[in-house]
Coordinates of C-alpha atoms in Angstrom, one line a residue:
X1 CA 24.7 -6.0 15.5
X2 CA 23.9 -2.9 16.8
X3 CA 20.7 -3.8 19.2
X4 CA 18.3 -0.6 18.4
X5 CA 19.3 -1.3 14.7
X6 CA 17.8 -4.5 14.9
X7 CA 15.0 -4.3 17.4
X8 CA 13.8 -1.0 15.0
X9 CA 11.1 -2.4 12.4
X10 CA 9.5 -4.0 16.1
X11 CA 9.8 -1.0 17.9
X12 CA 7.8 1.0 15.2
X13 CA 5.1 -1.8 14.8
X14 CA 5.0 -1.7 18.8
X15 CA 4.4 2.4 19.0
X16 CA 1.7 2.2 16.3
X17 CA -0.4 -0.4 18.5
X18 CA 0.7 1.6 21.9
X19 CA -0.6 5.1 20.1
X20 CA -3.9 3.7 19.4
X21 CA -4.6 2.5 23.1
X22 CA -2.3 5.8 23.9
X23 CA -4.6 8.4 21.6
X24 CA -8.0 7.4 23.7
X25 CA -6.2 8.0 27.0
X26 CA -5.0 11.0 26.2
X27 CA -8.2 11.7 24.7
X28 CA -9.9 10.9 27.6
X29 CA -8.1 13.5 30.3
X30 CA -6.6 16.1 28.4
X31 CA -7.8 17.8 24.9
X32 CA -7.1 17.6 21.6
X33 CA -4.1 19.7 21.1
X34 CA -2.6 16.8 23.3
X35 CA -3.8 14.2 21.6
X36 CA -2.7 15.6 18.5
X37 CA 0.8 16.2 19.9
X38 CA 1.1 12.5 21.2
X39 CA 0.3 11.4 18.0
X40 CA 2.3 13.4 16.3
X41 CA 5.8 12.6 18.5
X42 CA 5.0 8.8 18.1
X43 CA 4.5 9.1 14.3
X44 CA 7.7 10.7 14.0
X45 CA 9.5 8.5 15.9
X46 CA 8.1 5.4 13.8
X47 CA 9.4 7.6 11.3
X48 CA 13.1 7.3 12.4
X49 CA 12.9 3.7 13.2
X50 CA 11.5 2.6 9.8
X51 CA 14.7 4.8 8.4
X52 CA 16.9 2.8 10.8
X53 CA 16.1 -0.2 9.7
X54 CA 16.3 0.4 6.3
X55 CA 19.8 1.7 7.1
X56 CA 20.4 -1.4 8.7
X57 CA 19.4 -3.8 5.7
X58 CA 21.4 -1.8 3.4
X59 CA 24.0 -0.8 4.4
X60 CA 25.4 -1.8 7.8
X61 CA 24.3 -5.1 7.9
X62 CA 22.3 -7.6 5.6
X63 CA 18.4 -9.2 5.7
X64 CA 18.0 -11.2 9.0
X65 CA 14.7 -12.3 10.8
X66 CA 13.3 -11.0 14.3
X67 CA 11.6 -14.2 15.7
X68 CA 8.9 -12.7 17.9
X69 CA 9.1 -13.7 21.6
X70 CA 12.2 -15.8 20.4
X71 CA 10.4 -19.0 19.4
X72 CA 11.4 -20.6 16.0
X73 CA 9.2 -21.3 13.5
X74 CA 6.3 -23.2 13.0
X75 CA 5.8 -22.3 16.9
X76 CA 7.4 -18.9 16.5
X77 CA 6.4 -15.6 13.8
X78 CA 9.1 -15.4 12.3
X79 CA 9.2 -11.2 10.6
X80 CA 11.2 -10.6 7.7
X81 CA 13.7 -7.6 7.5
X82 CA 14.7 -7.8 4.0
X83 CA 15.5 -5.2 1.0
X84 CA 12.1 -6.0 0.0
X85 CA 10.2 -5.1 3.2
X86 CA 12.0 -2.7 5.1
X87 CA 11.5 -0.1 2.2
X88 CA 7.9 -0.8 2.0
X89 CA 7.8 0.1 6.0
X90 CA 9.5 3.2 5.5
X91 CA 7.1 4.4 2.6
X92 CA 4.4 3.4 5.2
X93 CA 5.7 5.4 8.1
X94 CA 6.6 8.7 5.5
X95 CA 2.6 8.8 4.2
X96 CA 1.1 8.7 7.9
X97 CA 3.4 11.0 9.3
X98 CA 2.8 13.6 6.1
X99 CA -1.1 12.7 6.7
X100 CA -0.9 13.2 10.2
X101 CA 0.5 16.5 9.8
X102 CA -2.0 17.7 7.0
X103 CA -4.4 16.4 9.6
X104 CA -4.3 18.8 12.3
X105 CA -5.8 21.3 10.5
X106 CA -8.0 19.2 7.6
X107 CA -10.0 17.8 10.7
X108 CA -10.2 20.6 13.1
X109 CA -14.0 21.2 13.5
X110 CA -14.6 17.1 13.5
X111 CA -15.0 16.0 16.7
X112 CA -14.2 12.9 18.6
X113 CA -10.5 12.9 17.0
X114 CA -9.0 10.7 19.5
X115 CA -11.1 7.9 17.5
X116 CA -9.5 9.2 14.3
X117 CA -5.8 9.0 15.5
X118 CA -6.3 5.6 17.1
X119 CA -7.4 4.3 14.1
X120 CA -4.9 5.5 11.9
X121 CA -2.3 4.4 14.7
X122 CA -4.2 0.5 14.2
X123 CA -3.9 0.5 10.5
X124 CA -0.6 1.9 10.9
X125 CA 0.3 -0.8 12.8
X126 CA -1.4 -3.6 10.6
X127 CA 0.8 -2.7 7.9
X128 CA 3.4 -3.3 8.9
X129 CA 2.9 -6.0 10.5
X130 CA 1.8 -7.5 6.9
X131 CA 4.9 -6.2 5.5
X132 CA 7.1 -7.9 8.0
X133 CA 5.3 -11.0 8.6
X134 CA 6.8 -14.8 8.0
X135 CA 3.1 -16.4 8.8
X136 CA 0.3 -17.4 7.2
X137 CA -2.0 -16.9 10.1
X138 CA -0.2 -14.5 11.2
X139 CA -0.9 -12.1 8.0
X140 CA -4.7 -13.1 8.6
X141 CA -4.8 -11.3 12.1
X142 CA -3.0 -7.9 10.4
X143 CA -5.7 -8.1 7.5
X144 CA -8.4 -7.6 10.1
X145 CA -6.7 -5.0 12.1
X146 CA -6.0 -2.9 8.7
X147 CA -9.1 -3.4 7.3
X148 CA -11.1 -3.0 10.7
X149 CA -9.8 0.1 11.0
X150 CA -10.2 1.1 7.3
X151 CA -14.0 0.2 7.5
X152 CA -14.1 2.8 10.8
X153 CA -12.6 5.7 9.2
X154 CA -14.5 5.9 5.5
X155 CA -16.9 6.8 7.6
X156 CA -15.7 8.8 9.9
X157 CA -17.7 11.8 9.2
X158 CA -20.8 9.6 10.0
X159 CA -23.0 12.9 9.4
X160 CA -22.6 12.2 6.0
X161 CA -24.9 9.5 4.5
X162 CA -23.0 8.7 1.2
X163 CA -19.9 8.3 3.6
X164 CA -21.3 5.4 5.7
X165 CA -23.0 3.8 2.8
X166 CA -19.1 3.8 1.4
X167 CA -18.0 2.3 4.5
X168 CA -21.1 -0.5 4.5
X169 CA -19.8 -1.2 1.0
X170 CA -16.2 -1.4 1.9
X171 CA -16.8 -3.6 5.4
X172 CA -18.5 -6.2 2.5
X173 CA -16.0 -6.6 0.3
X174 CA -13.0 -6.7 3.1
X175 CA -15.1 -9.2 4.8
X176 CA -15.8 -11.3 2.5
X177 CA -11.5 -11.3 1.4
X178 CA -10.5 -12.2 4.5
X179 CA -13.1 -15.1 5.2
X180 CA -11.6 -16.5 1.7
X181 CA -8.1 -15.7 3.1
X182 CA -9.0 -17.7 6.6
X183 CA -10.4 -20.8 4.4
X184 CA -7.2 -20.8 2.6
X185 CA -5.2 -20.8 5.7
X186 CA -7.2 -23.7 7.5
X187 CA -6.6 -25.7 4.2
X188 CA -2.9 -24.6 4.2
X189 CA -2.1 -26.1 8.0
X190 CA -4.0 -29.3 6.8
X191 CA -2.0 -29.9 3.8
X192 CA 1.7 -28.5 5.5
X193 CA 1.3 -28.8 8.9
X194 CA 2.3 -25.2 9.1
X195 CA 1.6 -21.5 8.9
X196 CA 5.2 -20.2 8.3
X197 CA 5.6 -19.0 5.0
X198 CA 9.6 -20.0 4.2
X199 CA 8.7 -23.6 5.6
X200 CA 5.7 -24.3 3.4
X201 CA 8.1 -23.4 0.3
X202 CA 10.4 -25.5 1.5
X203 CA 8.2 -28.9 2.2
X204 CA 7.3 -28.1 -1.5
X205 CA 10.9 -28.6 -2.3
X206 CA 11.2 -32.1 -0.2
X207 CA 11.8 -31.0 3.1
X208 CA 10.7 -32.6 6.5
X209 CA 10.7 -30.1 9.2
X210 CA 11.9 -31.6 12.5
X211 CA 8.5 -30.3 14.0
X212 CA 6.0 -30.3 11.8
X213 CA 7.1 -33.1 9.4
X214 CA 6.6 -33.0 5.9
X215 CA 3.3 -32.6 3.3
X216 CA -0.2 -34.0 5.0
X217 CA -1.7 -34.1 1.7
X218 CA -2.0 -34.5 -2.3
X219 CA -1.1 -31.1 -3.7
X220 CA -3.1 -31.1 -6.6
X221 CA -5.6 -29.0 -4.6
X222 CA -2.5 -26.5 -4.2
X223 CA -3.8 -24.6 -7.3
X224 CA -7.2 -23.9 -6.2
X225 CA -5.5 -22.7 -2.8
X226 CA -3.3 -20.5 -4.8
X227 CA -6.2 -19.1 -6.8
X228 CA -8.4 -18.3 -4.1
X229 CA -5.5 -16.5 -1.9
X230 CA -5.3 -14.4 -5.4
X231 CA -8.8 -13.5 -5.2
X232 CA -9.1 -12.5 -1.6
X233 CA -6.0 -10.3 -2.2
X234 CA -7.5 -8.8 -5.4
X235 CA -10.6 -7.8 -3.6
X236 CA -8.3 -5.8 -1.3
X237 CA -6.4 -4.4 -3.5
X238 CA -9.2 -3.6 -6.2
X239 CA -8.1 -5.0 -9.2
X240 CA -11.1 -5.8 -11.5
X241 CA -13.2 -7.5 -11.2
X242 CA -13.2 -6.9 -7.5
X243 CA -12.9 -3.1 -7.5
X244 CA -16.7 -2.3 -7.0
X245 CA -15.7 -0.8 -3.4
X246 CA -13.1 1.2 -4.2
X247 CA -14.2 4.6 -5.8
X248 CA -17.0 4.8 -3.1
X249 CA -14.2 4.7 -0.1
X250 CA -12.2 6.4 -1.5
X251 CA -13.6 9.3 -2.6
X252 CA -16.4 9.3 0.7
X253 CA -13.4 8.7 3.7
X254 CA -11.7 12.3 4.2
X255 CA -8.9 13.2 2.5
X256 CA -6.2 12.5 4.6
X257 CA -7.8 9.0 5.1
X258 CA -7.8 8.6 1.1
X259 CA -4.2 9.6 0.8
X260 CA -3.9 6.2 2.9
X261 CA -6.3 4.2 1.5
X262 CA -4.8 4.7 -2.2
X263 CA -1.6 5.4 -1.4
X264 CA -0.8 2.3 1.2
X265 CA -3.9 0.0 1.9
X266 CA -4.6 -1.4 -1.7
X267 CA -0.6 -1.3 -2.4
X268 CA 0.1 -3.3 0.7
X269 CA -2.5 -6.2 -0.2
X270 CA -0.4 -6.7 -3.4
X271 CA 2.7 -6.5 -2.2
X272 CA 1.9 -9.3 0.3
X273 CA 0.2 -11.4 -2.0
X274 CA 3.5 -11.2 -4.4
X275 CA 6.0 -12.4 -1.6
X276 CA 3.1 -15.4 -0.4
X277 CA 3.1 -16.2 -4.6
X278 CA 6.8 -15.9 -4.9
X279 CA 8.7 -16.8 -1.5
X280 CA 5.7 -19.2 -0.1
X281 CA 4.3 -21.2 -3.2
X282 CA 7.3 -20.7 -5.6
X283 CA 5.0 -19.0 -8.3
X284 CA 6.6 -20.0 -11.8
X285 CA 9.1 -22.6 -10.5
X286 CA 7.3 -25.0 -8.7
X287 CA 4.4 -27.1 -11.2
X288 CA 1.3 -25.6 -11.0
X289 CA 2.0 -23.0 -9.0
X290 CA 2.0 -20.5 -11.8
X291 CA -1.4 -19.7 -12.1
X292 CA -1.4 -16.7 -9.5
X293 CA 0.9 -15.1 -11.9
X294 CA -1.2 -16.0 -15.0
X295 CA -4.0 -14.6 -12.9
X296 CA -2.7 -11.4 -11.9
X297 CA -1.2 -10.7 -15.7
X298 CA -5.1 -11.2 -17.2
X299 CA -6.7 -9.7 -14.2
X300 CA -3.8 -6.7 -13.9
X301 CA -4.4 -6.1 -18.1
X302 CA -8.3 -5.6 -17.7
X303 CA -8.2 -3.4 -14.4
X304 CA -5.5 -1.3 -16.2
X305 CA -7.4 -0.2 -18.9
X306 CA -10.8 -0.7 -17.3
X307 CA -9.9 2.0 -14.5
X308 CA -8.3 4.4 -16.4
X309 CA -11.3 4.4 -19.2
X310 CA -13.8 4.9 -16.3
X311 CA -11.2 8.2 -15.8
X312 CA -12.4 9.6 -19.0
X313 CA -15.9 9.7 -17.5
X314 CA -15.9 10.9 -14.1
X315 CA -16.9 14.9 -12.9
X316 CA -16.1 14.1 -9.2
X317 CA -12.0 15.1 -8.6
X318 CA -12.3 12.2 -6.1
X319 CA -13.4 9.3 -7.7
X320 CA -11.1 10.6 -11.1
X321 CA -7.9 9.9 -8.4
X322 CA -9.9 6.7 -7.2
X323 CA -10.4 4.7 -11.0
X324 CA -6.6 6.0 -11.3
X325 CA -5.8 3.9 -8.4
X326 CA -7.3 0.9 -10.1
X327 CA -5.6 1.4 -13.3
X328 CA -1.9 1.9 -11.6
X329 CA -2.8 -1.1 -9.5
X330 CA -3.2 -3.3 -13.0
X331 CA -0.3 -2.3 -14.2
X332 CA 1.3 -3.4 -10.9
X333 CA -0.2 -6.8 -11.3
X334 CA 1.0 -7.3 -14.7
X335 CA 4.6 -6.5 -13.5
X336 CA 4.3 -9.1 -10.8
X337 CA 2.7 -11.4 -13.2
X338 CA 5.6 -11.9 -15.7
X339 CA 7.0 -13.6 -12.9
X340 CA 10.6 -12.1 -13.9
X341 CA 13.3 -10.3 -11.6
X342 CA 12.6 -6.9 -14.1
X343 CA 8.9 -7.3 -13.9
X344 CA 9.1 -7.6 -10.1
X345 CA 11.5 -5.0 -9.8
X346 CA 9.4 -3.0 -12.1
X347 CA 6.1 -3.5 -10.0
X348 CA 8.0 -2.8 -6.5
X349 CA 8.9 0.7 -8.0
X350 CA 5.5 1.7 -8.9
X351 CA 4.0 0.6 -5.6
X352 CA 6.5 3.3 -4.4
X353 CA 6.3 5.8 -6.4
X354 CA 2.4 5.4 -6.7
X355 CA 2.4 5.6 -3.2
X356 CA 3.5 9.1 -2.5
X357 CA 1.8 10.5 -5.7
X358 CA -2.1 9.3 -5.1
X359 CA -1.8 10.3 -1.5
X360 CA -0.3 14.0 -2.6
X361 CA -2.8 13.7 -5.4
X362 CA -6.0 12.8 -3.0
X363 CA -4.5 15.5 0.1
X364 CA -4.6 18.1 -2.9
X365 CA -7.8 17.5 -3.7
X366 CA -9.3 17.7 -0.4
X367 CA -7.2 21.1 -0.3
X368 CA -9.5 22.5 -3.3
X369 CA -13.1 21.0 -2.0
X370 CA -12.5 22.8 1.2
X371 CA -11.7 25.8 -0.8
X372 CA -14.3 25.7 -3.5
X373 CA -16.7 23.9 -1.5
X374 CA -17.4 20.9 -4.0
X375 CA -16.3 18.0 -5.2
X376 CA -17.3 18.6 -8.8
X377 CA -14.1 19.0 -11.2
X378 CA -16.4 22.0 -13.3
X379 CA -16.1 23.7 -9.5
X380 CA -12.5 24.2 -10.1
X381 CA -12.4 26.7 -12.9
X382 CA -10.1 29.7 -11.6
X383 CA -8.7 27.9 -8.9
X384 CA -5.1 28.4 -10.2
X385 CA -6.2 31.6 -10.0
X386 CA -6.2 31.9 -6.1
X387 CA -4.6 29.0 -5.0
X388 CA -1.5 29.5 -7.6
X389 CA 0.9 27.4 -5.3
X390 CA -1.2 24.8 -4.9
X391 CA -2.7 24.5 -8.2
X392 CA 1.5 24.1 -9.0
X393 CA 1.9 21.3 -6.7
X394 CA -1.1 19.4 -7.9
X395 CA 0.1 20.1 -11.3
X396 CA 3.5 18.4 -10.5
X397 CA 1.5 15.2 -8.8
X398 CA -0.4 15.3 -12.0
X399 CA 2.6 15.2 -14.4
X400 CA 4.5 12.6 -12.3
X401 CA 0.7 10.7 -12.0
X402 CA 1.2 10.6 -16.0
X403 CA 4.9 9.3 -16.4
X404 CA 6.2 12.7 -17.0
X405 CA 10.1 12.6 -17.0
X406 CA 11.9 13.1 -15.0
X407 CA 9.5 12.7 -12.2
X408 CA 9.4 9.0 -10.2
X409 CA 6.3 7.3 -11.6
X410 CA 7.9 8.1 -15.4
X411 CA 10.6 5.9 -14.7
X412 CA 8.2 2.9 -13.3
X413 CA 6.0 2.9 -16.0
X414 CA 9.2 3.2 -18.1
X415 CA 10.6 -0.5 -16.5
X416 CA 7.1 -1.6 -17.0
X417 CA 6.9 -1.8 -20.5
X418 CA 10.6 -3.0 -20.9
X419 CA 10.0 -5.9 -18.7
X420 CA 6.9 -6.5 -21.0
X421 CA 8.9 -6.5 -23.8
X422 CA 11.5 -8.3 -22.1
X423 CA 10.1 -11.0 -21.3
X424 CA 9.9 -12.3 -24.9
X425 CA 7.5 -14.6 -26.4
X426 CA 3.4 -13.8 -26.1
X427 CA 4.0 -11.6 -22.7
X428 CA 4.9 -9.2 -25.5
X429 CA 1.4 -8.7 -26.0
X430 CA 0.8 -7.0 -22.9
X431 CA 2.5 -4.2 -23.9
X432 CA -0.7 -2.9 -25.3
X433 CA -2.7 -2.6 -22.5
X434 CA -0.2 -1.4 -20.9
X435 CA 0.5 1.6 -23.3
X436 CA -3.4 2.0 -23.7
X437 CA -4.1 2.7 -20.1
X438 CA -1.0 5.0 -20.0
X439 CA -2.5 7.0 -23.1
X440 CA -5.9 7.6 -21.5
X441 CA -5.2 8.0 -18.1
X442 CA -3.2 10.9 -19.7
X443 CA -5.9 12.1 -21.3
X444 CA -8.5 12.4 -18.2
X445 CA -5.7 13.8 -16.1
X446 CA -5.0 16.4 -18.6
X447 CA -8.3 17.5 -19.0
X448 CA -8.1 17.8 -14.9
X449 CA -6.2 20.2 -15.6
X450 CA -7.1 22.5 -18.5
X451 CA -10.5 22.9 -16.3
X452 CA -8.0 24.3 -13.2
X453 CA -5.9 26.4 -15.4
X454 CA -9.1 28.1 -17.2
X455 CA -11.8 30.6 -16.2
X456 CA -11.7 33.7 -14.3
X457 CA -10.8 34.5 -10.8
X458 CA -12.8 33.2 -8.3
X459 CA -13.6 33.5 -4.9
X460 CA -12.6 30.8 -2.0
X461 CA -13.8 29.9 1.0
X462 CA -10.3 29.4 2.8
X463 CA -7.1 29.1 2.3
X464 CA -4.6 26.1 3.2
X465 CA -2.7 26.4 6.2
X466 CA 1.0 26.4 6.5
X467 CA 1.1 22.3 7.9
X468 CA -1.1 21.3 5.1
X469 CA 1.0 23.4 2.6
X470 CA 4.0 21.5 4.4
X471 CA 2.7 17.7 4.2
X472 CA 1.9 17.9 0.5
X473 CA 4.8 19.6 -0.2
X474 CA 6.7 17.1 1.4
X475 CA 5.2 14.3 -1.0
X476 CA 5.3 16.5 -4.2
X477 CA 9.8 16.7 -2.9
X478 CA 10.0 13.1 -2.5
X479 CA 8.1 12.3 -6.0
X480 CA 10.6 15.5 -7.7
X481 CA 13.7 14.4 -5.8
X482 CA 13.6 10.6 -6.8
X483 CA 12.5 11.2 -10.2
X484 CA 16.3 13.2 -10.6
X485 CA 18.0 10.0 -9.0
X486 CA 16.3 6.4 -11.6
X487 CA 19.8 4.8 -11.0
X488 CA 19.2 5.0 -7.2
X489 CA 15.6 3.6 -7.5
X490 CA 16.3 0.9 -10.5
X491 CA 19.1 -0.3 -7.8
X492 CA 16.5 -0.1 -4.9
X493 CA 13.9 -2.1 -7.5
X494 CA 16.7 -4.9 -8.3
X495 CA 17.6 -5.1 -4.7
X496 CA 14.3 -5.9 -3.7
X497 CA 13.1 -8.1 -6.3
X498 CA 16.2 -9.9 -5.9
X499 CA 15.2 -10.5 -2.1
X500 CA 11.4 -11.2 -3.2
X501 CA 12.6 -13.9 -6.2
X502 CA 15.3 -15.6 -4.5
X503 CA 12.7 -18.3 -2.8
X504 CA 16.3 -20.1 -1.7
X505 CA 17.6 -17.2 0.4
X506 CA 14.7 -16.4 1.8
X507 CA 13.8 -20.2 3.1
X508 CA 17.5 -20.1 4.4
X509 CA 17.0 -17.2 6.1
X510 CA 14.2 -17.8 8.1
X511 CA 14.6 -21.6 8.5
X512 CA 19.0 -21.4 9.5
X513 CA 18.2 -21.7 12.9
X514 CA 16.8 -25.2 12.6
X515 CA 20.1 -26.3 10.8
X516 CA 17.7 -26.3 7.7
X517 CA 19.3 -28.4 4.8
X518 CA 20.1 -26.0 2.0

């Protein structure tokens, strides 16, 4: 195994927490142009080593697991390189290196932008850590350095009052998920004896680890566990009822911070609480353990149709991209909530593909409120007018936004509903939420833009630059170039799920070195 290969998903983690000490030294003797240079080297860099580790999980070698500072597990944190997690990574590393590029110029009069880049370099870093991560506890201590950082840069532009009451708002609601998350955890090491996710699974199953022994405890309390793990998760990643935070943040943080927030923050809390359901509590195999899914199929159905219906209503371009977050993150839910291979694989493409649309969608939008000088959709009559090539690319985010083939998110939304329907028996219902929040969300976005496309001429007060032109048009390319290539991604969905579903593999993979029993 080819060492830098293998040592690459650490490496990356390891530059995002050295950039964030590394930005306020910079910061601190030399000027921004530095800073924003550092920055910009050690984003791209994570880049290349998120690639190479995808490269390594596919194709030259196979899933493995990088025990951190070489101790096994339960001592040990054990991080998981798999087809499920390494492609999540590389999403991650792709949005803050576009955002960090349409940065340099969306922030130029701010001041204090060493604060800004170490930041992003902490939730950076948090990520994936969460992605990776084998360990209960473990995941706790990357909740708070994402979400720390998150409830820092909503409020960045601190001049702005609406922007710090967002962040107030958000710092609630994230605190309050991760205190639920830490109960959970305290109750999990009483009950297993340990934090390690692939073990815990595994005393479920019958084993007796040579450590930590077997269960402490009755499970019958493993439900309510399970259920309130659910909730802390859907508070951070908005799904109704918990999404009261979410248009407020997003819409106050900057743009380029939105981009993140919509695009990676809320994704990555689901996407970790589907692999602790799945490869840590055995959601839908193990008794009992199904009610996260049954939770996140009710809770995805209402937030589905419940964000994209509060679409319909909104004049603020922001907060119309922000309820459109909470209706794509239902429909996620729901995918992961059939508790199925094709739901799974379903949900896992729509957290990508979402991904690089909402943060193209949200960098767009800050494009036009710089230009027109308000947030206000009626503001952006004529603006296709001026801004003709931007207006195009937000008019491409828009279409793929929608499910319009052949872009990515069309073919998503298209495994969606066949998993639905797939999946036989009263999950057949849920088709029609699904199909109703697809209807109206196309409505509201449609109406986005008849208002851009209409009206006369108008007058700007700038122009985008050339590296803001660049980092959106390097989302709006990946979100055109997938979309012509749906055997590539339903292969990379079935991959994944695979990795995510198969709770046998993945307790075999962490736990071979201590000659676990199969």
């Amino acid at each position: 195994m080819n060492v830098l290969f293998f040592q690459a998903p650490i490496l990356a983690m390891l530059l995002a927490l050295m950039g964030s000490f590394g930005c306020i030294i910079v910061g601190l003797f030399s000027g921004r142009r530095a800073v924003e240079w550092f920055t910009g080297i050690l984003t791209a860099v994570s880049l290349v080593l998120s690639a190479l580790a995808v490269v390594n999980v596919f194709f030259l070698d196979e899933p493995y697991v990088y025990m951190m500072g070489g101790w096994p597990p339960p001592v040990g944190i054990p991080y998981v390189i798999d087809r499920y997690s390494a492609p999540l990574a590389l999403v991650v590393s792709a949005i803050f290196f576009a955002t960090m590029v349409y940065s340099v110029r969306y922030i130029e009069r701010d001041r204090d932008v060493k604060w800004y880049y170490s930041l992003r370099f902490l939730m950076q870093a948090g990520m994936y850590g969460l992605l990776f991560s084998g360990d209960m506890f473990h995941i706790f201590v990357m909740l708070e350095l994402m979400g720390l950082s998150a409830i820092l840069l909503v409020p960045f532009r601190k001049e702005v009052k609406a922007s710090v009451e967002a962040g107030i708002k958000y710092g609630i609601y994230d605190i309050l998920a991760i205190s639920i998350y830490y109960l959970c955890t305290a109750m999990i090491f009483g009950m297993f004896g340990t934090m390690t996710v692939a073990e815990i699974a595994a005393k479920l199953g019958g084993y007796v680890s040579p450590f930590s022994g077997g269960i402490f405890a009755n499970t019958a309390a493993l439900p309510v566990i399970i259920a309130l793990i659910v909730w802390s998760f859907t508070i951070g990643s908005a799904v109704v009822p918990q999404h009261f935070w979410l248009p407020d943040a997003h819409s106050m943080a900057p743009s380029s911070i939105s981009a993140i927030l919509s695009g990676l923050l809320v994704q990555v809390n689901i996407a970790v609480l589907a692999r602790i359901l799945f490869d840590g509590f055995a959601a839908g195999s193990y008794p009992g353990n199904e009610i996260g899914l049954h939770a996140l199929l009710i809770l995805g159905a209402i937030s589905s149709v419940i964000g994209a219906a509060f679409m319909l209503v909104q004049s603020d371009i922001k907060r119309l991209i922000a309820y459109s977050t909470i209706a794509n993150l239902g429909l996620i839910a729901m995918g992961f909530g059939l508790g199925t291979i094709q739901g799974a694989s379903a949900s896992y493409l729509h957290i990508i593909n979402h991904a690089f649309v909402k943060a193209a969608l949200f960098m767009i939008a800050g494009v036009f409120i710089h230009a027109t000088g308000s947030r206000e959709i009626s503001s952006l009559k004529g603006i296709s007018k001026v801004l003709p090539g931007t207006s195009l690319l937000y008019t491409i985010g828009t279409l793929a936004a929608i499910g319009f083939p052949p872009l990515s998110m069309f073919w998503s939304k298209l495994l969606l509903l066949f998993s639905v329907l797939s999946a036989g028996g009263s999950y057949q219902y849920v088709v029609v939420p699904m199909a109703l929040t697809i209807v109206l969300e196309s409505i509201a976005q449609i109406r986005l833009l008849a208002v851009i496309y209409s009206g006369e001429k108008r007058s700007v007060n700038c122009r985008p630059s050339y590296p803001v032109i660049a980092s959106v048009g390097m989302m709006i390319g990946i979100i055109v170039i997938t979309g012509l290539m749906p055997s590539l991604l339903f292969e990379l969905g079935g991959l994944a799920a695979s990795d995510l579903l198969n709770i046998d593999s993945y307790i075999d993979l962490v736990l071979k070195s201590l000659n676990y029993p199969p």
